[in-house]
Coordinates of C-alpha atoms in Angstrom, one line a residue:
Chain Q
X1 CA 210.6 48.1 112.7
X2 CA 211.8 48.6 109.1
X3 CA 213.2 52.0 108.0
X4 CA 213.1 52.5 104.2
X5 CA 213.9 55.5 102.1
X6 CA 212.8 54.5 98.7
X7 CA 209.3 54.2 97.3
X8 CA 209.8 50.7 95.8
X9 CA 210.9 49.3 99.2
X10 CA 208.1 50.9 101.0
X11 CA 205.6 49.4 98.6
X12 CA 207.2 46.0 98.9
X13 CA 207.1 46.1 102.7
X14 CA 203.5 47.2 102.8
X15 CA 202.7 44.6 100.1
X16 CA 203.8 41.9 102.5
X17 CA 201.7 43.2 105.3
X18 CA 198.7 43.5 103.0
X19 CA 199.2 40.0 101.6
X20 CA 199.1 38.8 105.2
X21 CA 195.6 40.3 105.5
X22 CA 196.6 43.2 107.6
X23 CA 194.8 46.5 107.6
X24 CA 197.3 49.3 107.0
X25 CA 197.4 52.4 109.2
X26 CA 199.3 55.5 108.1
X27 CA 200.5 58.6 110.0
X28 CA 202.3 61.1 107.7
X29 CA 204.6 63.4 109.7
X30 CA 207.4 65.9 109.1
X31 CA 209.5 64.3 111.8
X32 CA 210.8 65.7 115.1
X33 CA 208.3 63.4 116.7
X34 CA 206.7 64.2 120.0
X35 CA 203.8 62.7 122.1
X36 CA 201.3 64.3 119.7
X37 CA 202.6 62.1 116.8
X38 CA 202.8 59.1 119.0
X39 CA 199.2 59.5 120.0
X40 CA 198.3 59.5 116.3
X41 CA 200.0 56.1 116.0
X42 CA 198.0 54.9 119.0
X43 CA 194.8 56.1 117.4
X44 CA 195.8 54.4 114.1
X45 CA 196.5 51.1 116.0
X46 CA 192.9 51.0 117.2
X47 CA 191.8 50.9 113.6
X48 CA 194.5 48.9 111.8
X49 CA 197.1 46.1 112.2
X50 CA 200.2 47.5 110.6
X51 CA 201.5 51.0 111.4
X52 CA 203.3 53.0 108.7
X53 CA 204.7 56.4 109.6
X54 CA 206.4 58.7 107.1
X55 CA 208.9 61.4 107.9
X56 CA 209.2 64.0 105.1
X57 CA 209.8 67.7 105.5
X58 CA 207.7 68.7 102.6
X59 CA 209.4 71.7 100.9
X60 CA 206.4 72.6 98.7
X61 CA 204.1 73.3 101.7
X62 CA 206.5 76.0 103.1
X63 CA 206.1 79.5 101.9
X64 CA 209.1 80.7 103.8
X65 CA 212.5 79.2 103.0
X66 CA 213.9 80.0 106.4
X67 CA 211.0 78.2 108.1
X68 CA 211.7 75.2 105.8
X69 CA 215.4 75.2 106.4
X70 CA 215.1 75.8 110.2
X71 CA 212.4 73.0 110.6
X72 CA 213.9 70.8 113.3
X73 CA 215.3 67.4 112.1
X74 CA 216.6 64.8 114.4
X75 CA 216.0 61.5 112.7
X76 CA 217.8 59.1 115.0
X77 CA 215.6 60.3 117.8
X78 CA 212.6 59.9 115.6
X79 CA 213.4 56.3 114.9
X80 CA 213.8 55.6 118.5
X81 CA 210.4 57.1 119.4
X82 CA 208.7 55.4 116.5
X83 CA 210.1 52.0 117.6
X84 CA 208.9 52.6 121.1
X85 CA 205.4 53.6 119.7
X86 CA 205.3 50.2 117.9
X87 CA 205.6 51.6 114.4
X88 CA 206.1 48.8 111.8
X89 CA 207.5 50.9 109.0
X90 CA 209.2 54.2 108.8
X91 CA 209.2 55.7 105.3
X92 CA 211.8 58.5 105.2
X93 CA 212.3 59.4 101.5
X94 CA 214.7 62.1 100.2
X95 CA 213.5 65.2 98.4
X96 CA 214.6 63.6 95.1
X97 CA 212.7 60.4 95.8
X98 CA 209.4 62.4 96.1
X99 CA 209.9 65.3 93.7
X100 CA 211.3 65.0 90.3
X101 CA 210.0 67.8 88.1
X102 CA 206.7 67.7 89.9
X103 CA 204.1 69.4 87.7
X104 CA 200.9 67.9 89.2
X105 CA 199.2 69.6 92.1
X106 CA 196.1 68.9 94.1
X107 CA 194.1 71.7 95.5
X108 CA 191.0 72.1 97.6
X109 CA 189.0 75.2 97.0
X110 CA 187.1 77.3 99.6
X111 CA 188.3 75.4 102.6
X112 CA 191.8 76.8 102.0
X113 CA 190.7 80.5 101.9
X114 CA 190.7 81.4 105.5
X115 CA 192.7 80.7 108.7
X116 CA 196.2 79.5 107.8
X117 CA 195.3 79.6 104.1
X118 CA 194.9 83.4 104.1
X119 CA 198.5 84.0 105.2
X120 CA 200.2 80.9 103.8
X121 CA 199.4 80.9 100.0
X122 CA 200.1 77.5 98.4
X123 CA 200.5 75.8 101.8
X124 CA 197.6 73.5 101.6
X125 CA 198.2 72.8 97.9
X126 CA 201.6 71.5 99.0
X127 CA 200.0 69.5 101.8
X128 CA 197.3 68.0 99.5
X129 CA 199.8 67.1 96.8
X130 CA 202.2 65.3 99.1
X131 CA 199.4 63.5 101.0
X132 CA 198.0 62.3 97.6
X133 CA 201.4 61.0 96.7
X134 CA 201.9 59.3 100.1
X135 CA 198.4 57.8 99.9
X136 CA 199.2 56.3 96.5
X137 CA 202.5 55.0 97.7
X138 CA 201.3 53.5 101.1
X139 CA 197.7 52.8 100.0
X140 CA 196.6 52.7 103.7
X141 CA 193.2 51.6 104.9
X142 CA 193.2 54.3 107.6
X143 CA 195.2 57.5 108.0
X144 CA 195.3 59.7 111.1
X145 CA 195.7 63.5 111.3
X146 CA 195.9 65.6 114.4
X147 CA 193.2 68.1 115.5
X148 CA 196.0 70.5 116.3
X149 CA 196.2 71.2 112.5
X150 CA 192.4 71.3 112.2
X151 CA 192.2 73.1 108.9
X152 CA 194.7 70.6 107.4
X153 CA 192.7 67.6 108.8
X154 CA 189.4 68.9 107.5
X155 CA 190.9 69.6 104.1
X156 CA 192.4 66.1 103.9
X157 CA 189.0 64.6 104.8
X158 CA 187.3 66.6 102.0
X159 CA 190.1 65.8 99.6
X160 CA 189.9 62.1 100.3
X161 CA 186.2 62.2 99.8
X162 CA 186.3 64.3 96.6
X163 CA 189.0 62.2 95.0
X164 CA 187.4 58.9 96.1
X165 CA 190.4 57.6 98.1
X166 CA 189.2 54.4 99.8
X167 CA 190.8 55.5 103.0
X168 CA 189.2 56.2 106.4
X169 CA 190.6 59.5 107.7
X170 CA 190.5 60.0 111.4
X171 CA 191.1 63.2 113.4
X172 CA 193.0 62.5 116.7
X173 CA 192.8 64.8 119.7
X174 CA 195.4 67.5 120.7
X175 CA 198.1 66.5 123.1
X176 CA 199.3 69.3 125.3
X177 CA 202.4 70.0 127.4
X178 CA 202.0 70.9 131.1
X179 CA 200.3 74.3 131.2
X180 CA 198.3 73.6 128.1
X181 CA 200.6 74.5 125.2
X182 CA 199.7 72.2 122.3
X183 CA 202.6 69.9 121.3
X184 CA 204.3 71.0 118.1
X185 CA 207.7 70.3 116.6
X186 CA 208.0 74.1 116.4
X187 CA 207.9 74.4 120.2
X188 CA 211.6 73.6 120.0
X189 CA 212.2 77.1 118.8
X190 CA 210.6 78.7 121.9
X191 CA 212.7 80.1 124.8
X192 CA 211.4 79.1 128.3
X193 CA 210.0 82.6 128.6
X194 CA 208.2 82.3 125.2
X195 CA 206.8 78.9 126.2
X196 CA 205.4 80.4 129.4
X197 CA 203.8 83.2 127.5
X198 CA 202.5 80.9 124.8
X199 CA 200.3 79.1 127.4
X200 CA 198.0 82.1 127.0
X201 CA 196.7 80.5 123.8
X202 CA 195.3 77.6 125.8
X203 CA 193.9 79.9 128.5
X204 CA 192.2 81.8 125.7
X205 CA 190.5 78.7 124.5
X206 CA 189.5 77.8 128.0
X207 CA 188.0 81.3 128.4
X208 CA 186.0 80.8 125.2
X209 CA 184.7 77.5 126.5
X210 CA 183.5 79.2 129.7
X211 CA 181.8 82.0 127.7
X212 CA 180.1 79.4 125.6
X213 CA 179.0 77.4 128.6
X214 CA 177.5 80.7 130.0
X215 CA 175.5 81.0 126.8
X216 CA 177.6 83.3 124.6
X217 CA 177.1 82.6 120.9
X218 CA 178.5 85.7 119.2
X219 CA 181.8 85.3 117.4
X220 CA 182.9 88.8 118.3
X221 CA 182.4 88.2 122.1
X222 CA 184.0 84.7 122.0
X223 CA 187.1 85.8 120.0
X224 CA 187.4 88.9 122.4
X225 CA 187.5 86.5 125.3
X226 CA 190.3 84.6 123.6
X227 CA 192.1 87.8 122.8
X228 CA 192.0 89.1 126.3
X229 CA 193.8 86.0 127.6
X230 CA 196.2 85.8 124.6
X231 CA 197.2 89.5 125.0
X232 CA 198.2 88.8 128.6
X233 CA 200.9 86.4 127.1
X234 CA 202.2 89.3 125.0
X235 CA 202.4 87.5 121.6
X236 CA 204.7 89.1 119.2
X237 CA 201.9 89.0 116.6
X238 CA 198.4 87.6 116.4
X239 CA 197.7 86.1 113.0
X240 CA 194.1 85.3 113.6
X241 CA 191.5 84.4 116.2
X242 CA 188.7 83.1 114.2
X243 CA 185.4 81.3 114.6
X244 CA 184.5 79.3 111.5
X245 CA 182.0 76.6 110.4
X246 CA 183.4 73.1 110.9
X247 CA 182.1 72.1 107.5
X248 CA 182.9 75.1 105.3
X249 CA 185.8 76.7 107.3
X250 CA 184.1 80.0 106.5
X251 CA 183.8 82.6 109.2
X252 CA 180.5 82.7 111.1
X253 CA 179.0 85.6 113.1
X254 CA 177.6 83.4 115.7
X255 CA 177.7 79.7 116.7
X256 CA 174.9 77.8 115.1
X257 CA 176.2 74.4 114.1
X258 CA 179.4 72.6 114.9
X259 CA 182.2 75.2 114.7
X260 CA 185.9 75.7 115.1
X261 CA 187.6 78.4 117.1
X262 CA 191.1 78.7 115.8
X263 CA 194.1 80.8 116.8
X264 CA 197.4 81.5 115.2
X265 CA 200.0 83.7 117.0
X266 CA 203.7 84.4 116.9
X267 CA 206.0 84.1 119.9
X268 CA 209.3 85.4 118.8
X269 CA 209.4 84.3 115.1
X270 CA 207.7 81.0 115.8
X271 CA 204.1 80.7 114.6
X272 CA 201.9 78.6 116.8
X273 CA 198.4 77.4 116.1
X274 CA 195.8 75.9 118.3
X275 CA 192.0 75.4 118.2
X276 CA 188.9 74.1 119.8
X277 CA 186.0 72.2 118.1
X278 CA 182.7 73.4 119.3
X279 CA 180.5 70.4 118.7
X280 CA 176.8 70.6 118.4
X281 CA 175.1 67.4 119.6
X282 CA 171.4 67.2 120.2
X283 CA 171.3 71.0 120.6
X284 CA 174.1 71.1 123.2
X285 CA 177.5 72.5 122.5
X286 CA 180.6 70.9 123.9
X287 CA 184.2 72.0 123.4
X288 CA 187.0 69.7 122.4
X289 CA 190.5 71.1 122.6
Chain Y
X1 CA 179.2 41.7 81.4
X2 CA 178.0 43.7 84.5
X3 CA 176.7 47.2 84.2
X4 CA 176.7 49.2 87.4
X5 CA 176.0 52.8 88.1
X6 CA 177.1 53.3 91.6
X7 CA 180.6 53.5 93.1
X8 CA 180.1 50.9 95.8
X9 CA 178.9 48.3 93.3
X10 CA 181.8 49.0 90.9
X11 CA 184.3 48.6 93.8
X12 CA 182.6 45.3 94.8
X13 CA 182.7 43.8 91.3
X14 CA 186.3 44.8 90.9
X15 CA 187.1 43.5 94.4
X16 CA 185.9 40.1 93.3
X17 CA 188.1 40.1 90.2
X18 CA 191.1 41.3 92.1
X19 CA 190.5 38.7 94.8
X20 CA 190.5 36.1 92.0
X21 CA 194.1 37.3 91.2
X22 CA 193.1 39.1 88.0
X23 CA 195.0 42.2 86.7
X24 CA 192.5 45.0 86.2
X25 CA 192.5 46.9 82.9
X26 CA 190.6 50.2 82.7
X27 CA 189.4 52.3 79.7
X28 CA 187.7 55.6 80.7
X29 CA 185.3 56.9 78.0
X30 CA 182.6 59.5 77.6
X31 CA 180.5 56.9 75.7
X32 CA 179.1 56.9 72.2
X33 CA 181.6 54.2 71.6
X34 CA 183.3 53.5 68.3
X35 CA 186.1 51.3 67.0
X36 CA 188.7 53.6 68.5
X37 CA 187.4 52.8 72.0
X38 CA 187.1 49.2 71.2
X39 CA 190.7 49.1 70.2
X40 CA 191.6 50.6 73.6
X41 CA 189.9 47.7 75.2
X42 CA 191.8 45.3 72.9
X43 CA 195.1 46.9 73.9
X44 CA 194.1 46.8 77.6
X45 CA 193.3 43.1 77.2
X46 CA 196.9 42.4 76.1
X47 CA 198.1 43.7 79.5
X48 CA 195.3 42.6 81.9
X49 CA 192.7 40.0 82.7
X50 CA 189.6 41.9 83.5
X51 CA 188.3 44.8 81.5
X52 CA 186.5 47.7 83.2
X53 CA 185.2 50.5 81.0
X54 CA 183.6 53.7 82.3
X55 CA 181.0 55.8 80.5
X56 CA 180.8 59.3 82.0
X57 CA 180.3 62.6 80.1
X58 CA 182.4 64.7 82.4
X59 CA 180.8 68.1 82.8
X60 CA 183.8 69.8 84.4
X61 CA 186.0 69.2 81.4
X62 CA 183.7 71.1 79.0
X63 CA 184.1 74.8 78.7
X64 CA 181.1 75.1 76.5
X65 CA 177.7 74.1 77.9
X66 CA 176.3 73.5 74.4
X67 CA 179.2 71.2 73.6
X68 CA 178.4 69.3 76.8
X69 CA 174.7 69.1 76.3
X70 CA 175.1 68.2 72.6
X71 CA 177.7 65.5 73.3
X72 CA 176.2 62.3 71.8
X73 CA 174.8 59.8 74.2
X74 CA 173.4 56.4 73.2
X75 CA 174.0 54.1 76.1
X76 CA 172.1 50.9 74.9
X77 CA 174.3 50.9 71.8
X78 CA 177.4 51.4 74.0
X79 CA 176.5 48.4 76.1
X80 CA 176.1 46.3 73.0
X81 CA 179.5 47.3 71.7
X82 CA 181.2 46.9 75.1
X83 CA 179.7 43.4 75.4
X84 CA 181.0 42.5 71.9
X85 CA 184.4 43.9 72.8
X86 CA 184.6 41.5 75.8
X87 CA 184.3 44.2 78.5
X88 CA 183.7 42.7 81.9
X89 CA 182.3 45.8 83.7
X90 CA 180.7 48.9 82.5
X91 CA 180.7 51.6 85.1
X92 CA 178.2 54.3 84.1
X93 CA 177.6 56.6 87.1
X94 CA 175.3 59.6 87.2
X95 CA 176.6 63.1 87.6
X96 CA 175.5 63.1 91.3
X97 CA 177.3 59.9 91.9
X98 CA 180.6 61.5 90.8
X99 CA 180.2 65.1 91.9
X100 CA 178.7 66.2 95.2
X101 CA 180.0 69.7 96.0
X102 CA 183.4 68.8 94.4
X103 CA 186.0 71.3 95.8
X104 CA 189.2 69.2 95.0
X105 CA 190.9 69.5 91.7
X106 CA 194.0 68.0 90.1
X107 CA 196.0 70.1 87.7
X108 CA 199.2 69.5 85.7
X109 CA 201.2 72.6 85.0
X110 CA 203.1 73.5 81.8
X111 CA 201.9 70.5 79.7
X112 CA 198.4 72.1 79.7
X113 CA 199.6 75.5 78.4
X114 CA 199.5 74.9 74.6
X115 CA 197.5 73.0 72.0
X116 CA 194.0 72.3 73.3
X117 CA 194.9 73.8 76.7
X118 CA 195.3 77.3 75.1
X119 CA 191.7 77.5 73.9
X120 CA 190.0 75.2 76.4
X121 CA 190.8 76.7 79.9
X122 CA 190.1 74.3 82.7
X123 CA 189.6 71.4 80.3
X124 CA 192.6 69.3 81.4
X125 CA 192.0 70.2 85.1
X126 CA 188.5 68.6 84.6
X127 CA 190.1 65.6 82.9
X128 CA 192.8 65.1 85.5
X129 CA 190.3 65.4 88.3
X130 CA 187.8 62.9 87.0
X131 CA 190.6 60.4 86.0
X132 CA 192.1 60.7 89.5
X133 CA 188.6 59.9 90.9
X134 CA 188.1 57.0 88.5
X135 CA 191.6 55.6 89.2
X136 CA 190.7 55.6 93.0
X137 CA 187.4 53.9 92.4
X138 CA 188.6 51.3 89.9
X139 CA 192.2 50.9 91.1
X140 CA 193.3 49.4 87.9
X141 CA 196.7 47.9 87.2
X142 CA 196.6 49.2 83.6
X143 CA 194.8 52.0 82.0
X144 CA 194.7 52.8 78.2
X145 CA 194.3 56.2 76.5
X146 CA 194.1 56.9 72.8
X147 CA 196.8 58.7 70.9
X148 CA 194.0 60.7 69.2
X149 CA 193.9 62.8 72.3
X150 CA 197.6 62.9 72.6
X151 CA 197.9 65.9 74.9
X152 CA 195.4 64.3 77.3
X153 CA 197.3 61.0 77.2
X154 CA 200.7 62.6 77.9
X155 CA 199.2 64.7 80.7
X156 CA 197.7 61.6 82.3
X157 CA 201.0 59.8 82.1
X158 CA 202.7 62.7 83.8
X159 CA 199.9 63.0 86.4
X160 CA 200.1 59.3 87.2
X161 CA 203.9 59.5 87.6
X162 CA 203.7 62.7 89.7
X163 CA 201.0 61.4 92.0
X164 CA 202.6 58.0 92.3
X165 CA 199.6 56.1 91.0
X166 CA 200.7 52.4 90.8
X167 CA 199.1 52.2 87.3
X168 CA 200.7 51.4 84.0
X169 CA 199.4 54.0 81.5
X170 CA 199.4 52.9 77.8
X171 CA 198.9 55.0 74.7
X172 CA 197.0 53.2 72.0
X173 CA 197.2 54.0 68.3
X174 CA 194.6 56.1 66.4
X175 CA 191.8 54.3 64.6
X176 CA 190.7 55.9 61.4
X177 CA 187.6 55.8 59.2
X178 CA 188.0 55.1 55.5
X179 CA 189.7 58.1 54.0
X180 CA 191.7 58.8 57.1
X181 CA 189.5 60.8 59.4
X182 CA 190.4 59.9 63.0
X183 CA 187.5 58.2 64.8
X184 CA 185.7 60.4 67.3
X185 CA 182.3 60.5 68.9
X186 CA 182.1 64.1 67.6
X187 CA 182.2 62.8 64.0
X188 CA 178.5 62.1 64.5
X189 CA 177.9 65.9 64.2
X190 CA 179.5 66.1 60.7
X191 CA 177.4 66.2 57.5
X192 CA 178.7 63.9 54.7
X193 CA 180.2 67.0 53.0
X194 CA 182.0 68.0 56.2
X195 CA 183.3 64.5 56.6
X196 CA 184.7 64.5 53.1
X197 CA 186.4 67.9 53.7
X198 CA 187.7 66.8 57.2
X199 CA 189.8 64.1 55.5
X200 CA 192.1 67.0 54.7
X201 CA 193.4 66.8 58.3
X202 CA 194.8 63.3 57.6
X203 CA 196.2 64.4 54.2
X204 CA 197.9 67.2 56.0
X205 CA 199.6 64.8 58.4
X206 CA 200.6 62.6 55.5
X207 CA 202.1 65.6 53.7
X208 CA 204.1 66.4 56.8
X209 CA 205.3 62.8 57.0
X210 CA 206.6 63.1 53.4
X211 CA 208.3 66.4 54.1
X212 CA 210.0 64.9 57.1
X213 CA 211.1 61.8 55.1
X214 CA 212.6 64.2 52.6
X215 CA 214.7 65.8 55.4
X216 CA 212.6 68.8 56.4
X217 CA 213.1 69.6 60.1
X218 CA 211.8 73.2 60.4
X219 CA 208.4 73.6 62.2
X220 CA 207.4 76.5 59.9
X221 CA 207.8 74.4 56.8
X222 CA 206.2 71.3 58.3
X223 CA 203.1 73.1 59.6
X224 CA 202.9 74.9 56.2
X225 CA 202.7 71.6 54.5
X226 CA 199.9 70.6 56.8
X227 CA 198.1 73.8 56.3
X228 CA 198.2 73.6 52.5
X229 CA 196.4 70.3 52.6
X230 CA 194.0 71.3 55.3
X231 CA 193.1 74.5 53.5
X232 CA 192.0 72.5 50.5
X233 CA 189.3 70.9 52.8
X234 CA 188.0 74.4 53.6
X235 CA 187.8 74.1 57.4
X236 CA 185.5 76.6 59.0
X237 CA 188.3 77.6 61.4
X238 CA 191.8 76.3 62.2
X239 CA 192.5 76.3 65.9
X240 CA 196.1 75.2 65.7
X241 CA 198.7 73.4 63.6
X242 CA 201.5 73.0 66.0
X243 CA 204.8 71.1 66.4
X244 CA 205.7 70.5 70.1
X245 CA 208.1 68.4 72.1
X246 CA 206.7 65.0 73.1
X247 CA 208.0 65.4 76.6
X248 CA 207.2 69.1 77.4
X249 CA 204.4 69.8 74.9
X250 CA 206.1 73.2 74.4
X251 CA 206.4 74.5 70.8
X252 CA 209.7 73.7 69.0
X253 CA 211.2 75.6 66.1
X254 CA 212.6 72.4 64.5
X255 CA 212.4 68.7 65.1
X256 CA 215.3 67.6 67.3
X257 CA 213.9 64.9 69.6
X258 CA 210.6 63.0 69.6
X259 CA 207.9 65.5 68.8
X260 CA 204.2 65.8 68.2
X261 CA 202.6 67.4 65.2
X262 CA 199.1 68.3 66.3
X263 CA 196.1 69.8 64.5
X264 CA 192.7 71.2 65.7
X265 CA 190.2 72.5 63.2
X266 CA 186.5 73.2 63.0
X267 CA 184.2 71.8 60.4
X268 CA 180.9 73.4 60.9
X269 CA 180.8 73.9 64.6
X270 CA 182.5 70.6 65.3
X271 CA 186.0 70.8 66.6
X272 CA 188.2 67.9 65.4
X273 CA 191.7 67.0 66.6
X274 CA 194.4 64.7 65.1
X275 CA 198.1 64.3 65.5
X276 CA 201.2 62.4 64.5
X277 CA 204.0 61.3 66.8
X278 CA 207.4 61.9 65.2
X279 CA 209.5 59.4 67.1
X280 CA 213.3 59.6 67.2
X281 CA 214.9 56.2 67.4
X282 CA 218.6 55.8 67.0
X283 CA 218.8 59.1 65.1
X284 CA 216.0 58.2 62.6
X285 CA 212.6 59.8 62.7
X286 CA 209.5 57.7 62.1
X287 CA 205.9 59.0 62.1
X288 CA 203.0 57.3 63.9
X289 CA 199.5 58.6 63.1

């Protein structure tokens, strides 16, 4: 496994792989790797021959300096995990290597209005900008994003399509800790008590799944079922419990087509997100979370 | 010469050229080709082996529907000129091929504030978005833009750098008609009388060059020298006569480093632009226009 921190070297390494006829897979991360990230690499491997993984805590997608500064960083541990996951190239650039008087930004309209976009102005603009840059540096054939950040994943799919990136974007399933809490680098900030309480998010999604299985289609009833479970975990604040269209990410009053049920809640000062895709296939709804 | 109108075919053609080890040159145009465009192809040929030229009247960069609808289109003539210029591939997509519910936009801050950006809100966002798309479709090694649209060229250079496009962007000199009028597809809209009067733009730049040669460095005096000549041509409206930094495109009070003297004026309802780069090399200023 090669670890490089400048763009020229990353391009050179990938150039060798490409010249050898390999399909390039790419997993962008902000580091502090966990099993969720490693499963993205696994997914990527099923579609490509060479695994590039980037580690870059992207300042411009944070709207809270404290959140940025406190974002967990433990690179030696990351390298170790990446190596064990069979990553071929770790690209870990400095801030200066990526941003020098950056004046160009990429933005996706409409899809960024709701869910995390509503309370994190500029967040997805920061994400889309850095992903565009990384796509142009790595030039992957395939790139994998986690369902855990479903709004991000769907925005990147739309962005790649709108900007004609010749890259296949894949959404990979959520990996959960025991008890159901979705894996996240931010879980590090949770006390054991908070962690226990935060499992209520997962129980909320499970309750929604049961309600849907019993025929419930109304957004109000489904989100109420989530809230009941979530409240039992005493979150410090609920940002949203929202049912939106999978394609437009606009709120829906009832489930008609494929939809996303998404949750964001604070435990302590840590904001956690989770979601469930309610997929409509041949008239039947199935829940993926 | 191949003429294709869908993205998949364009990619295939260019894929063959790339597989043959050719460096790809790319000149994006809105058609109604003239000697200015052909000189971009010539410049491109000096840096690459395969010449791709796109013809696409990009709706989203027009802020005036009439201007868009009235933009001259004469594609058979364009194909003929492209063939004679040695173009290998003409990519001429339909609106639908390029834009299907486009929600993603690329924007460059600051550089878009002044000159044409001031009176054409959204124009450069439209330009940057379509150029990003075309760059991702064609994936050229080299792309050539005309100095005539200097603000556009400098914005594209910044955008390509900021978004890490692995593309060399070249600015190619202005080609002028007899009498000095800069070539433009829009010149088609000028009556013979307007054309004669519009030569005053060029005479204005020449006057500025003389003033600079005589030691003048103040923006006010230099733009006044331009205005005096321009006024003699009785423009129907002057949009701007502006001296800006080459690097920031912000107005400067006097020439210190490399600068751009730019003019936009209407003759009839046709808006014409022209400019001069005032290059500082080893303490000496030379004018390129």
